[in-house]
Every structure is written in structure tokens, then in C-alpha cells.
């Protein structure tokens, strides 16, 4: 069992969890992920590590409640336990000295870029973080990102904070102004990662994306997470999750993420009905 | 240890001549009705009754030179355990079985006895061989049901720590043998449940999971520690286990977990699965109970094609057919019936249940619309000259292409070896297929590291992996005891 020590409700169904997972912490590196399972009938879901604390033996995860499992997780409290947390999985981010590193994080993808930016900062690289959300109150981890970035640039869709527009709006102007950058890393929704990759390609700037296909075991055993990178089949769990954004077949990734959409919908509908019935009972009892 | 019968005839067995014994017909296995079972996940064979078992055991002529034992990769003392069955001493029979076989209830179900012990049974030359596998299953089931599971007397602790990587058949066997020798054994398992292929691969209707659970419980009772959610290579490396965590030796039994795809167009369409993914979703994750008692979705397809002719292909096709929304399941195999590597029993069960076999048929392309599979282009094959495997090579027949309408296709054409351990263990030698190189005891190129099962020999059987785990356990014992 893996106890939840802290839980915070951040924004737009995004929650922060500090979870005790001492075995994972020992080896955790930037760019890696864990697979968790809430309960006996639960599914296995991969979540990128946002942070970890070696002394406490804890990992920090940011999870957005979208499907049944993540919604169930959003109902858990500090003191509750997850049934399984396993990892760390994936090849850690490649961090090399003497680079100007630009990280682009959209939505709760900001959580995933956090440890990677920090790893670059720790070895003395210049770090620029471009983070964005739909509006000011939905932006997460601004303080954490400021603490590890030489510069933080912010975009909101509605212009309520920072530049009005997308994270790509900021990146585009940086590219146009020929601001120095050696590596760009983008993590967020597939459309965003594709947009960043399309943007940097003509400028020849190395661009990495961290892919999030459907995954089950995390050890390369099932092949559910297969992606095409430069015409070659790769398993995101063991060959990734980071790949060259200029080589990734994004339309395929988008299609494969919908593999179980009809079933996920059924699962969510049943779950909602159960929750409603529960609420109804509680109200009646009151 | 149970004493072996010295003179079977003198110890109270029915006085029958060998001729009379051979006249007793082999007892058929009672089975669930094919049409009923194709709708459920309950076990297909129902098992012998005690009376059937005793009668079947009387067919054994108690050879002085029992070939059956040599035919068994773990050398089960077959005549001896069968002798106890004939006398109705099922408890003694169970103890005898367990002297060499840690997982008899599993082996009695999934071993290919027809190629091993039963293939060389002396009476098998004249009449049907003794149903050794069914008797093994009966004895193991009887013991479990009786609650009289006897624990061996463990020797004093040797103080040696051994790490076993992977809780599949090889690892469980190796761990069991080492624990019985007084070592402190920890199994590290990547998944959340121990059992390896016994829980993620082999379906419930062929091997009920409670049987695997019982075998695992037995290991825990004799002191084996099992750490699930622990991926050696990621959570910890072999070097760390040995240099920092104090393990004196390591056994690698990580199996053949790397699915092969076919390299034909369209195989990344939604609806094309590896057999590993499909079977893991249904078996380990209990996807057959989705959405009510499992959150893991499984393909909801009316028509399913399974590509391949091995046991995994049979398991996948029979599993697919049992899902309530699947109406039709095909086996698509490029050679003919006789070349199919699956056990005859599995093929027969599949036929009975209504699987349609498209033999001498090879898929050439997956077809789809909007990212989803809706058909599979196939071509008919004929058999040519024998190839390197000794089997006749399938050759395409020009102009024989046709389209099979399916919404799900499951690729069961084999597994490579999972590279996770090799990549993270410097100095561990492997061959060009990624299989770890090991000698006949499982010893690898790394001091103190043994390996066995599919990770060494490539995808094979449960019992071969168990045999390898057993041999390695003996060698590891010698090694740690000679080490100062």
C-alpha cells in the first residue's frame, strides 16, 4: 500500500498528491514516470513524476480528473492509500552541460517539465520555461517553475495573465527574434506537442516531446504504447517516453489514444450513476 | 520424505497382471459442455473423481525403469505417486509429487504430457498411455481441497540471501527449491500480482487463478518473500541487489516478454493488439468483467481474428470467443493443421467451442477507416519444401487474396526476450536474439548470476521453465554454500 500524505485541489480538476513510495524514489530521475493502480478492480495508469523527496521517501504527482480512474483518485484524501505504485519507468531525460534549455509546458503538462527543468538548472544550464493555461486561475506551479528557471514566460488563452495566446505564441516570437536556444522540450496535449514540433522544425532546433500513449505494464511486454518515430515502431514505455518531436507520427498517437474511448465512456457513465445514487442516499439519510 | 514402495505388489495394491492392467480403458476427462463453456470463463476440464483416479492409477504397471520420469523436465517420481493414488493414499501421493514439483496443480493442467511423460509411457506403445497429467492434477486438487497441505520440514537457515527476478514458473520453482534448502529468498515481480505468464497469459478457463494463488501461498508459507511492483532494471539493478542489498546470488526468470508484430501495413490501427496486451487485459486485469468489476477495457469486437498457431493463439481465440460481445473468432495460420505448434487438446477444445480455423492463410495487410480496423487482407498459402525449422515452408498462392471482415485482430506470432535486464546489467552476455546465454545449470557470464526459462531458450513451455528453475536452484545452492 502506498499512502497519500498530502493532497491539494489546484485548478480545473487538477490535483497534487504526495505519495509514499520509497522504492521508486531511490532511483527516480527527471523525465521518468510511475504506473499506479487505485484498488483491486482498478486499471493501471501511467503518470509522469513531477517531483520526489529522497528524505521523506515520497513522490509528487499531478493528476487531472478526466476518466473514471482519475476521478476516483480525485475523491481520495490524505491518509488514503493507493494499492500499487511501481517504477520508475522510462529512459530518464538526457541532460547535458552547456545548453540553453527551453521547456514548454501546457496545462498540467507543466508538472512533467518541472523535474527536467530542474535537472538542467542543477548542472548550470540556462533554463527558460514557457508555461500556459486557458486562464490565470488555471495556471499551476508558477512559483515552483520560477524557483528553477532563469526565465518564466506565461501565456493564457484569454489573456488574463502574461501573453494572450498559446505557449506557441511565445515560442514563435522567440524563434523569430533568434533568441538562443539549443534544446526545446514540450510536454502537454498532443496538439500542443505537435504545434511546438512544427514550429521549431524550420529553425532546426532540437525538439523533444514526452509521449503519453495508452500503456499497461510499462516494461515493454504488451506493445499497447507503440508509437511510430521516423518510420520505426517504438514502445514509449521502454524506448521513451521522450522522442524527437520532428520524427513522431502525431496523428497516429492521437488516433491510438482513442483506442478505448467507447469503453471509457461506458465506464464513466456507470461510475457517475453510482456516485449520483450515493449522493441521493446521503441526502435522503440527512 | 515419503518412503518409496519397494515392492508395489507386496504392499497391498490390487493383484492384477500387466495384461489385465492394460485392459482397463484410459479414463476420459469429464469436461464442461462445449457450447455452455464458450459463454463462460470457468475451467473446461472438470477433473477426475477419486474413483476415476484410483481406476486410472491401476493402469500403471510400475515399470522398474520408468521412462516417464526421464520424459519429465522436473523428474517427478511418477510411478511412486501413482502407486499411492491406486491405494487411495492421496495425501502421500501429494507429498511424493511435491518432492520434485513445486507447482503440480499447474503442471497437471498446462504441461504437454503427450510430448513428455505420457509420450514415453511403456504401455503407451500398445494401448493409451496412463493419464499421468490428469492424475497429477487430481492429486494436487485433492490436497488443496482437503486443506491438508503439508509443509516440508525446513533445514536451519543458511544465512544466504538469494534474489529471484520474476514470479513466473521458472522463478517460483527456483525460489521454492532454494527456500527448502534453508536460504532466504526474495522474489521481485514487476507486475502487481505474482505468477508471471500463469496469471497474465494463460486464461482462467485453462488455469483458474485461485490455483496459482494457492501455489504462491505455499511458497510464502515456506518463507519465500515476494515483492510485487518491483521492476529489476528500473526500481533496482542486479548490481545494486548484489553489492548494496546483500544478495549472494541472483536468478533471472523474466520470461519472453517482448511481443513481435508482423511488419505489415496497418498494424497500428486501433483494433490490432498483441496477444500479450489482449490476454493481460482479460486475465491479469480481469477485463472480462469490464465494466462492472474491472476498470480495464478490452476490445468490444464482434469479429476477431487471431494470427498464429501456437498455444497463445489458441488461448487468445478461445478467450475472445468467451467475451459476451464477440460472435465469431478465427484462427489465421499460414501452415496446415499438422504444423500447428499448439497442443492437440487446445486445438480440439477450440474446434469444439466453435473457433473457425483459416489454415494455410496469411494476413498481408490490415484494413481500416478513420484509424479503426475493419478488415484483414489475407492470401492463401500452399506448403513447399521444408525450411530451417524442418516444417514445410508456406508459399503464397498468386491471386488468392481475400478480405476477412474483423474489428479486432490479435497478433500471436511469438515473443522475443525482454531487454530490460540485459540493458541494465553490464557484462551479462546474450545472443543475437537477446536471450541470456547460460550453461545447462543456468549459469551466466556474470559471477553469481543464473538465468532460466524463456529468457534463455526463447518462448517455450511452463514446465521447461520450471525445469530450468530447478537446475539453477541446485547450482545456486552449491555456489552460495561454497562461497565464504
Coordinates of C-alpha atoms in Angstrom, one line a residue, chain B residues 18-479:
Chain B
X18 CA 0.2 -56.3 -16.5
X19 CA -2.1 -57.6 -19.3
X20 CA -5.1 -57.1 -17.1
X21 CA -4.0 -53.6 -16.1
X22 CA -3.6 -52.7 -19.8
X23 CA -7.2 -53.9 -20.4
X24 CA -8.5 -51.1 -18.2
X25 CA -9.6 -48.3 -20.5
X26 CA -8.0 -44.8 -20.0
X27 CA -10.5 -42.7 -18.2
X28 CA -11.7 -39.7 -20.3
X29 CA -11.6 -36.3 -18.6
X30 CA -15.0 -35.0 -17.7
X31 CA -15.5 -31.6 -19.4
X32 CA -17.9 -28.7 -19.4
X33 CA -20.2 -28.9 -22.4
X34 CA -18.6 -27.0 -25.3
X35 CA -21.5 -24.7 -26.1
X36 CA -22.0 -23.8 -22.5
X37 CA -18.4 -23.2 -21.7
X38 CA -17.9 -21.0 -24.8
X39 CA -20.0 -18.5 -22.8
X40 CA -18.1 -18.6 -19.6
X41 CA -14.6 -18.4 -18.1
X42 CA -14.9 -21.4 -15.8
X43 CA -12.4 -24.2 -16.2
X44 CA -13.1 -26.6 -19.2
X45 CA -11.9 -30.0 -17.8
X46 CA -13.7 -30.8 -14.5
X47 CA -11.1 -33.2 -13.1
X48 CA -11.3 -36.9 -12.1
X49 CA -13.3 -38.1 -9.2
X50 CA -11.4 -40.1 -6.5
X51 CA -12.8 -43.3 -8.0
X52 CA -11.7 -42.4 -11.5
X53 CA -8.3 -41.6 -10.2
X54 CA -7.9 -44.9 -8.4
X55 CA -9.0 -46.8 -11.5
X56 CA -6.7 -44.8 -13.8
X57 CA -3.8 -45.4 -11.4
X58 CA -4.4 -49.1 -11.6
X59 CA -3.4 -48.9 -15.2
X60 CA 0.2 -48.1 -14.3
X61 CA 2.4 -51.2 -14.5
X62 CA 5.0 -49.8 -12.1
X63 CA 8.0 -50.2 -14.5
X64 CA 11.3 -50.9 -13.0
X65 CA 12.8 -48.4 -15.4
X66 CA 10.2 -45.8 -15.6
X67 CA 10.7 -43.9 -18.8
X68 CA 8.0 -41.4 -17.8
X69 CA 10.3 -39.9 -15.2
X70 CA 13.0 -39.2 -17.8
X71 CA 10.4 -37.6 -20.0
X72 CA 9.6 -35.1 -17.3
X73 CA 11.7 -31.9 -17.2
X74 CA 11.5 -31.9 -13.4
X75 CA 11.7 -35.7 -13.0
X76 CA 8.5 -36.2 -11.0
X77 CA 8.5 -39.6 -9.3
X78 CA 5.6 -40.7 -11.4
X79 CA 5.3 -44.4 -10.6
X80 CA 5.6 -43.8 -6.9
X81 CA 2.9 -41.1 -6.7
X82 CA 0.6 -43.1 -8.9
X83 CA 1.2 -46.1 -6.6
X84 CA -0.1 -44.1 -3.7
X85 CA -3.1 -43.0 -5.8
X86 CA -4.0 -46.6 -6.6
X87 CA -4.1 -47.3 -2.8
X88 CA -6.2 -44.3 -2.2
X89 CA -3.4 -42.6 -0.2
X90 CA -3.8 -39.2 -1.9
X91 CA -2.0 -37.4 0.9
X92 CA 1.1 -39.5 0.4
X93 CA 0.7 -39.1 -3.4
X94 CA 0.7 -35.4 -3.0
X95 CA 3.8 -35.4 -0.8
X96 CA 5.6 -37.6 -3.3
X97 CA 4.7 -35.3 -6.2
X98 CA 5.9 -32.2 -4.4
X99 CA 9.3 -33.7 -3.7
X100 CA 10.3 -32.6 -7.2
X101 CA 7.4 -30.4 -8.5
X102 CA 6.6 -27.2 -6.7
X103 CA 3.5 -26.5 -8.9
X104 CA 1.7 -29.8 -9.5
X105 CA -1.8 -28.3 -9.8
X106 CA -0.4 -26.0 -12.6
X107 CA 1.6 -28.7 -14.4
X108 CA -1.3 -31.2 -14.3
X109 CA -3.2 -28.6 -16.3
X110 CA -0.8 -26.9 -18.7
X111 CA 2.0 -29.4 -19.3
X112 CA 2.1 -31.0 -22.7
X113 CA 2.2 -34.5 -21.2
X114 CA 1.5 -36.0 -24.6
X115 CA 5.0 -34.9 -25.7
X116 CA 6.7 -35.7 -22.4
X117 CA 5.9 -38.3 -19.7
X118 CA 2.9 -39.8 -21.5
X119 CA 4.8 -39.9 -24.8
X120 CA 7.2 -42.4 -23.4
X121 CA 4.9 -44.4 -21.1
X122 CA 5.7 -48.1 -21.5
X123 CA 2.1 -49.2 -22.0
X124 CA 1.6 -46.4 -24.4
X125 CA 3.2 -48.5 -27.2
X126 CA 0.2 -50.9 -27.1
X127 CA -2.7 -49.1 -25.5
X128 CA -3.3 -45.5 -24.5
X129 CA -0.7 -44.2 -22.0
X130 CA -1.5 -43.8 -18.4
X131 CA -3.2 -40.4 -17.9
X132 CA -0.3 -39.0 -15.8
X133 CA -1.3 -35.4 -16.2
X134 CA -4.8 -35.9 -15.1
X135 CA -3.7 -37.9 -12.1
X136 CA -1.2 -35.2 -11.2
X137 CA -4.0 -32.6 -11.4
X138 CA -6.3 -34.8 -9.3
X139 CA -3.8 -35.3 -6.5
X140 CA -2.9 -31.6 -6.4
X141 CA -6.5 -30.6 -6.4
X142 CA -7.4 -33.2 -3.7
X143 CA -4.7 -31.9 -1.5
X144 CA -5.7 -28.3 -1.8
X145 CA -9.4 -29.1 -1.3
X146 CA -8.6 -31.3 1.7
X147 CA -6.8 -28.4 3.5
X148 CA -4.1 -31.0 4.4
X149 CA -1.4 -29.1 2.5
X150 CA 1.7 -30.4 4.2
X151 CA 4.7 -28.1 4.7
X152 CA 8.2 -29.6 4.4
X153 CA 10.5 -29.5 7.4
X154 CA 12.8 -26.7 6.7
X155 CA 16.5 -27.0 7.5
X156 CA 18.2 -24.4 9.7
X157 CA 18.8 -21.1 7.9
X158 CA 22.0 -20.9 5.9
X159 CA 22.1 -17.1 6.2
X160 CA 22.4 -16.8 2.4
X161 CA 20.3 -14.3 0.6
X162 CA 19.1 -15.0 -2.9
X163 CA 17.2 -12.7 -5.3
X164 CA 14.8 -14.3 -7.8
X165 CA 13.7 -11.9 -10.6
X166 CA 10.3 -12.7 -12.0
X167 CA 7.5 -14.6 -10.2
X168 CA 6.7 -16.9 -13.2
X169 CA 7.1 -20.6 -13.4
X170 CA 10.9 -20.5 -13.5
X171 CA 11.2 -18.1 -10.6
X172 CA 8.6 -19.7 -8.4
X173 CA 10.2 -23.1 -8.8
X174 CA 13.7 -21.8 -8.2
X175 CA 12.6 -19.9 -5.2
X176 CA 10.7 -22.9 -3.7
X177 CA 13.7 -25.2 -4.1
X178 CA 16.1 -22.7 -2.5
X179 CA 13.8 -21.9 0.4
X180 CA 13.5 -25.7 1.1
X181 CA 17.3 -25.7 1.3
X182 CA 17.2 -23.1 4.1
X183 CA 18.1 -20.0 2.1
X184 CA 16.5 -16.6 2.5
X185 CA 14.7 -16.0 -0.9
X186 CA 13.1 -12.8 -2.2
X187 CA 11.2 -12.8 -5.5
X188 CA 11.0 -9.4 -7.3
X189 CA 8.0 -9.2 -9.6
X190 CA 7.3 -6.3 -11.9
X191 CA 3.5 -6.7 -12.1
X192 CA 1.2 -6.2 -9.1
X193 CA 0.5 -9.9 -8.8
X194 CA 2.8 -12.9 -8.8
X195 CA 2.5 -15.7 -11.3
X196 CA 4.0 -14.3 -14.5
X197 CA 2.5 -16.0 -17.6
X198 CA 0.4 -18.1 -15.3
X199 CA -1.6 -15.0 -14.4
X200 CA -1.3 -12.6 -17.3
X201 CA -1.1 -15.2 -20.2
X202 CA -2.9 -18.4 -19.5
X203 CA -6.7 -17.8 -19.3
X204 CA -8.9 -18.6 -16.3
X205 CA -10.7 -21.4 -18.1
X206 CA -7.4 -23.3 -18.6
X207 CA -5.8 -22.4 -15.3
X208 CA -8.0 -20.9 -12.6
X209 CA -6.2 -18.1 -10.9
X210 CA -7.0 -19.4 -7.4
X211 CA -4.8 -22.3 -8.2
X212 CA -1.9 -20.0 -8.9
X213 CA -2.7 -18.1 -5.7
X214 CA -2.6 -21.3 -3.7
X215 CA 0.8 -22.3 -5.1
X216 CA 2.1 -18.8 -4.4
X217 CA 0.7 -19.0 -0.8
X218 CA 2.5 -22.3 -0.3
X219 CA 5.8 -20.6 -1.2
X220 CA 5.1 -17.8 1.2
X221 CA 4.4 -20.4 3.9
X222 CA 7.8 -21.9 3.4
X223 CA 9.4 -18.5 3.9
X224 CA 9.7 -17.0 0.3
X225 CA 9.3 -13.2 0.3
X226 CA 7.5 -11.8 -2.7
X227 CA 8.0 -8.1 -3.6
X228 CA 5.5 -7.1 -6.3
X229 CA 5.6 -3.7 -8.1
X230 CA 9.4 -4.1 -8.3
X231 CA 11.0 -3.9 -11.7
X232 CA 14.6 -5.1 -11.6
X233 CA 16.4 -3.0 -14.1
X234 CA 14.4 0.1 -13.1
X235 CA 13.5 0.0 -9.4
X236 CA 16.8 -1.6 -8.6
X237 CA 19.6 -3.1 -10.8
X238 CA 21.2 -6.5 -10.4
X239 CA 24.4 -4.8 -9.4
X240 CA 22.6 -2.9 -6.6
X241 CA 20.9 -6.1 -5.4
X242 CA 24.2 -7.8 -5.1
X243 CA 26.6 -5.0 -3.9
X244 CA 24.2 -2.9 -1.8
X245 CA 21.3 -5.1 -0.8
X246 CA 23.4 -8.1 0.2
X247 CA 22.1 -10.8 -2.1
X248 CA 24.7 -13.6 -2.5
X249 CA 23.2 -14.8 -5.8
X250 CA 20.6 -13.9 -8.4
X251 CA 18.3 -16.0 -10.6
X252 CA 16.8 -14.2 -13.7
X253 CA 13.5 -15.7 -14.8
X254 CA 12.0 -12.7 -16.6
X255 CA 10.4 -14.7 -19.5
X256 CA 9.8 -13.8 -23.1
X257 CA 8.0 -10.5 -22.7
X258 CA 8.5 -8.6 -25.9
X259 CA 5.8 -9.0 -28.5
X260 CA 6.6 -9.5 -32.1
X261 CA 4.5 -7.6 -34.6
X262 CA 4.4 -8.6 -38.3
X263 CA 5.7 -5.6 -40.1
X264 CA 2.7 -5.5 -42.5
X265 CA 0.7 -2.3 -43.3
X266 CA -2.0 -1.2 -41.0
X267 CA -0.8 -2.9 -37.8
X268 CA -1.0 0.2 -35.7
X269 CA -4.7 0.7 -36.5
X270 CA -6.9 0.7 -33.4
X271 CA -8.2 -2.8 -33.1
X272 CA -4.8 -4.6 -33.7
X273 CA -3.4 -6.0 -30.5
X274 CA -0.5 -8.1 -29.4
X275 CA -1.6 -11.3 -27.8
X276 CA 0.2 -10.1 -24.7
X277 CA -1.9 -7.0 -24.5
X278 CA -5.2 -8.8 -25.1
X279 CA -4.5 -11.6 -22.7
X280 CA -3.1 -9.4 -20.0
X281 CA -6.2 -7.1 -20.2
X282 CA -8.5 -10.1 -19.9
X283 CA -6.6 -12.3 -17.5
X284 CA -4.5 -10.3 -15.2
X285 CA -6.7 -7.2 -15.3
X286 CA -10.0 -9.3 -15.3
X287 CA -11.2 -7.3 -18.3
X288 CA -13.8 -10.0 -19.0
X289 CA -15.6 -8.4 -16.0
X290 CA -15.5 -4.9 -17.5
X291 CA -17.2 -2.5 -16.8
X292 CA -18.8 -3.8 -13.6
X293 CA -15.9 -5.5 -11.7
X294 CA -12.9 -4.3 -13.7
X295 CA -11.9 -0.9 -14.9
X296 CA -9.6 -2.3 -17.6
X297 CA -11.3 -2.1 -21.0
X298 CA -11.0 -5.0 -23.5
X299 CA -11.8 -4.9 -27.3
X300 CA -15.5 -5.0 -27.9
X301 CA -15.4 -6.5 -31.3
X302 CA -18.0 -8.8 -33.0
X303 CA -15.4 -10.5 -35.2
X304 CA -12.0 -11.3 -34.0
X305 CA -9.0 -12.8 -35.9
X306 CA -6.1 -14.3 -34.1
X307 CA -2.9 -14.7 -36.1
X308 CA -0.7 -17.7 -35.2
X309 CA -1.0 -21.4 -34.4
X310 CA 0.6 -21.8 -31.0
X311 CA -0.9 -22.2 -27.5
X312 CA -1.0 -18.4 -27.1
X313 CA -3.1 -18.1 -30.3
X314 CA -5.5 -20.8 -29.0
X315 CA -5.7 -19.0 -25.7
X316 CA -6.4 -15.7 -27.4
X317 CA -9.1 -17.1 -29.7
X318 CA -10.9 -19.1 -27.1
X319 CA -10.8 -16.0 -24.7
X320 CA -12.1 -13.7 -27.4
X321 CA -15.0 -16.1 -28.1
X322 CA -16.0 -16.0 -24.4
X323 CA -16.4 -12.2 -24.3
X324 CA -20.1 -11.6 -24.5
X325 CA -19.9 -9.2 -27.5
X326 CA -17.8 -11.5 -29.7
X327 CA -19.8 -13.6 -32.1
X328 CA -17.0 -15.0 -34.3
X329 CA -13.4 -15.9 -33.6
X330 CA -10.9 -17.0 -36.3
X331 CA -7.5 -18.6 -36.1
X332 CA -5.5 -17.5 -39.1
X333 CA -2.4 -19.7 -39.5
X334 CA -0.1 -19.8 -42.5
X335 CA 0.7 -23.5 -42.4
X336 CA -1.6 -26.5 -42.1
X337 CA -3.2 -28.3 -39.1
X338 CA -0.3 -30.7 -38.6
X339 CA 2.3 -28.0 -38.3
X340 CA 0.4 -26.1 -35.6
X341 CA 2.6 -25.8 -32.5
X342 CA -0.4 -25.7 -30.1
X343 CA -1.3 -28.7 -28.0
X344 CA -3.7 -31.0 -29.8
X345 CA -6.0 -30.7 -26.8
X346 CA -6.2 -27.0 -27.1
X347 CA -6.9 -27.1 -30.8
X348 CA -9.6 -29.7 -30.2
X349 CA -11.2 -27.6 -27.5
X350 CA -11.1 -24.6 -29.8
X351 CA -12.8 -26.6 -32.6
X352 CA -15.5 -27.9 -30.2
X353 CA -16.2 -24.3 -29.0
X354 CA -16.7 -23.0 -32.5
X355 CA -13.5 -21.3 -33.4
X356 CA -13.1 -21.1 -37.2
X357 CA -9.7 -22.2 -38.4
X358 CA -8.5 -20.5 -41.5
X359 CA -5.4 -22.6 -42.2
X360 CA -2.8 -22.1 -45.0
X361 CA -3.8 -18.4 -44.8
X362 CA -1.5 -15.5 -44.2
X363 CA -2.5 -11.9 -43.5
X364 CA -0.9 -9.4 -45.8
X365 CA -2.5 -6.1 -44.7
X366 CA -4.7 -4.7 -42.0
X367 CA -7.5 -2.6 -43.5
X368 CA -9.2 0.3 -41.7
X369 CA -11.2 3.5 -41.9
X370 CA -10.7 6.6 -39.7
X371 CA -7.9 4.8 -37.7
X372 CA -10.0 1.8 -36.8
X373 CA -9.6 -1.8 -38.1
X374 CA -12.4 -3.1 -40.2
X375 CA -10.8 -6.0 -42.1
X376 CA -7.8 -8.0 -42.8
X377 CA -6.5 -8.8 -46.3
X378 CA -5.2 -12.4 -46.4
X379 CA -3.8 -14.7 -49.0
X380 CA -4.0 -18.5 -49.3
X381 CA -0.8 -20.5 -48.9
X382 CA 0.5 -23.9 -50.0
X383 CA 3.2 -26.0 -48.5
X384 CA 6.6 -26.1 -50.2
X385 CA 9.9 -27.6 -49.2
X386 CA 10.9 -28.0 -45.5
X387 CA 12.6 -24.9 -44.1
X388 CA 15.2 -24.5 -41.3
X389 CA 12.6 -25.5 -38.7
X390 CA 12.0 -28.8 -40.5
X391 CA 8.4 -27.8 -41.2
X392 CA 7.2 -27.3 -44.8
X393 CA 7.5 -23.7 -45.8
X394 CA 4.3 -21.9 -46.7
X395 CA 4.3 -20.4 -50.1
X396 CA 1.7 -17.8 -51.2
X397 CA -0.7 -18.8 -54.0
X398 CA -0.9 -16.0 -56.5
X399 CA -4.3 -14.3 -56.9
X400 CA -5.7 -15.9 -53.8
X401 CA -6.2 -12.7 -51.8
X402 CA -9.4 -12.2 -49.9
X403 CA -10.7 -9.9 -47.2
X404 CA -11.8 -11.1 -43.8
X405 CA -14.1 -8.7 -42.0
X406 CA -12.9 -8.3 -38.5
X407 CA -12.9 -5.4 -36.0
X408 CA -10.2 -6.8 -33.8
X409 CA -7.0 -8.7 -34.8
X410 CA -4.7 -10.3 -32.2
X411 CA -1.1 -10.9 -33.3
X412 CA 0.1 -14.2 -31.6
X413 CA 3.1 -14.9 -33.7
X414 CA 5.6 -15.1 -30.9
X415 CA 7.6 -13.2 -28.4
X416 CA 11.2 -12.0 -28.2
X417 CA 13.2 -11.6 -25.0
X418 CA 12.6 -8.5 -22.9
X419 CA 15.8 -6.4 -23.0
X420 CA 15.2 -4.6 -19.6
X421 CA 17.7 -6.7 -17.6
X422 CA 20.3 -7.0 -20.4
X423 CA 20.4 -3.3 -20.9
X424 CA 20.9 -2.6 -17.2
X425 CA 23.4 -5.4 -16.3
X426 CA 26.8 -4.8 -17.7
X427 CA 28.8 -7.9 -18.6
X428 CA 25.7 -10.1 -18.9
X429 CA 26.2 -12.0 -22.2
X430 CA 23.2 -12.5 -24.5
X431 CA 22.9 -13.9 -28.0
X432 CA 21.7 -12.0 -31.1
X433 CA 18.0 -12.7 -30.2
X434 CA 18.6 -11.0 -26.8
X435 CA 18.4 -14.4 -24.9
X436 CA 20.7 -14.5 -22.0
X437 CA 23.5 -17.0 -22.6
X438 CA 23.6 -19.7 -19.8
X439 CA 25.1 -23.1 -19.4
X440 CA 23.0 -26.2 -18.6
X441 CA 22.7 -25.2 -14.9
X442 CA 21.6 -21.7 -15.9
X443 CA 25.0 -20.1 -15.0
X444 CA 25.5 -16.8 -16.9
X445 CA 28.6 -14.8 -17.8
X446 CA 28.2 -12.9 -14.5
X447 CA 29.5 -14.3 -11.3
X448 CA 26.7 -15.3 -9.0
X449 CA 24.0 -14.7 -11.6
X450 CA 21.9 -17.6 -13.1
X451 CA 19.1 -17.4 -15.6
X452 CA 16.4 -19.8 -16.9
X453 CA 13.2 -20.2 -18.7
X454 CA 12.1 -18.3 -21.7
X455 CA 14.7 -15.5 -21.2
X456 CA 17.3 -18.1 -22.0
X457 CA 15.7 -20.5 -24.5
X458 CA 13.1 -18.2 -26.1
X459 CA 9.3 -18.7 -25.8
X460 CA 8.7 -22.3 -24.7
X461 CA 6.6 -24.1 -22.0
X462 CA 5.8 -23.7 -18.4
X463 CA 7.4 -27.0 -17.4
X464 CA 10.6 -26.3 -19.3
X465 CA 10.9 -23.0 -17.4
X466 CA 10.3 -24.9 -14.2
X467 CA 13.0 -27.5 -15.1
X468 CA 15.4 -24.6 -15.6
X469 CA 14.5 -23.0 -12.3
X470 CA 15.1 -26.3 -10.6
X471 CA 18.5 -26.9 -12.1
X472 CA 19.6 -23.4 -11.4
X473 CA 18.4 -23.7 -7.7
X474 CA 20.7 -26.7 -7.3
X475 CA 23.6 -24.9 -8.8
X476 CA 23.0 -21.7 -6.8
X477 CA 22.8 -23.8 -3.6
X478 CA 26.3 -25.3 -4.4
X479 CA 27.6 -21.8 -5.2

